[in-house]
C-alpha positions in Angstrom: -2.6 5.9 48.6 -5.4 3.4 48.0 -6.3 5.0 44.7 -2.7 4.9 43.6 -2.6 1.2 44.3 -5.8 0.7 42.3 -4.5 2.7 39.4 -1.3 0.6 39.4 -3.3 -2.6 39.4 -5.4 -1.4 36.5 -2.3 -0.4 34.6 -0.8 -3.9 35.2 -4.0 -5.5 34.0 -4.0 -3.3 30.8 -0.5 -4.6 30.2 -1.7 -8.2 30.6 0.0 -8.8 34.0 -1.9 -10.3 37.0 -4.9 -11.4 35.0 -5.1 -14.8 36.8 -7.1 -13.3 39.6 -9.7 -11.6 37.4 -13.2 -12.8 36.9 -14.8 -13.4 33.5 -16.7 -10.2 33.8 -13.6 -8.2 34.6 -11.8 -9.8 31.7 -14.7 -8.9 29.4 -14.7 -5.3 30.6 -10.9 -5.1 30.1 -11.3 -6.5 26.6 -14.0 -3.9 25.7 -11.8 -1.1 27.1 -8.9 -2.3 25.0 -11.0 -2.6 21.9 -12.3 1.0 22.3 -8.7 2.2 22.9 -7.4 0.4 19.8 -10.3 1.9 17.8 -9.3 5.4 18.9 -5.7 4.7 18.1 -6.6 3.4 14.6 -8.8 6.4 13.9 -6.0 8.8 14.9 -3.5 6.9 12.8 -5.8 7.1 9.8 -6.3 10.8 10.4 -2.5 11.4 10.5 -2.0 9.3 7.3 -4.7 11.3 5.5 -3.1 14.6 6.6 0.3 13.4 5.4 -1.2 12.3 2.0 -2.8 15.8 1.6 0.5 17.5 2.6 2.4 15.4 0.1 -0.1 16.1 -2.7 0.2 19.8 -2.0 4.0 19.6 -2.0 3.9 17.7 -5.3 1.8 20.5 -6.8 4.2 23.2 -5.5 7.2 21.2 -6.9 5.5 20.8 -10.3 4.9 24.6 -10.5 8.5 25.3 -9.4 9.8 22.8 -12.0 7.7 24.4 -14.8 9.1 27.8 -13.8 12.7 26.5 -13.8 12.1 24.9 -17.2 10.8 28.1 -18.6 13.7 30.1 -17.1 16.3 27.9 -18.7 14.4 27.4 -22.0 13.7 23.8 -21.5 10.5 22.0 -22.5 8.5 21.2 -19.3 7.6 17.5 -18.9 4.1 16.7 -19.9 1.8 13.9 -18.9 1.3 12.0 -15.7 3.9 9.9 -13.9 2.1 6.7 -15.1 2.5 7.8 -18.7 6.2 8.5 -18.1 6.7 5.1 -16.5 4.8 3.4 -19.4 6.9 5.3 -22.0 10.1 4.3 -20.2 9.1 0.7 -20.0 8.2 0.5 -23.7 11.5 2.2 -24.6 13.5 -0.4 -22.6 11.5 -3.5 -23.6 13.0 -5.8 -26.2 11.1 -6.5 -29.3 11.0 -10.1 -30.2 9.3 -11.7 -33.2 7.7 -15.0 -32.2 6.0 -17.2 -34.7 2.7 -18.4 -33.5 0.2 -20.8 -35.0 -3.2 -22.0 -34.0 -3.8 -25.7 -34.0 -7.3 -27.0 -33.8 -7.9 -30.7 -33.1 -6.7 -33.4 -30.8 -3.0 -33.5 -29.8 -2.2 -36.5 -32.1 -3.2 -34.4 -35.2 -0.9 -31.6 -34.1 2.1 -33.9 -33.6 1.6 -35.4 -37.0 1.4 -32.0 -38.6 4.6 -30.8 -36.9 6.5 -33.9 -38.0 5.3 -33.5 -41.6 6.5 -29.9 -41.6 10.0 -30.8 -40.5 
């Protein structure tokens, strides 16, 4: 029963409750324990993310092979190039072409203003 009470008290402290009665040393130990625990959680999170990335890369490869087979089956030309190239091509197709007249003026601003007024 005494151990159960101690465990409940430790759990409360880990949750940030009842810290007013703790000494500086107890608070520092609690902080270190929390930092270690957070480090373990972050490491696990990164491991899960890396695994998900690898799984998605593998799935992408499988889908690319399947897509190539379907294109071949239906007599279509399989897409070529990376996704970045496709995105760049799509952007350049949709971008507007505008002719802008540009000139280079060298000299102080007064000279430029005089030159512009003379041209008009």
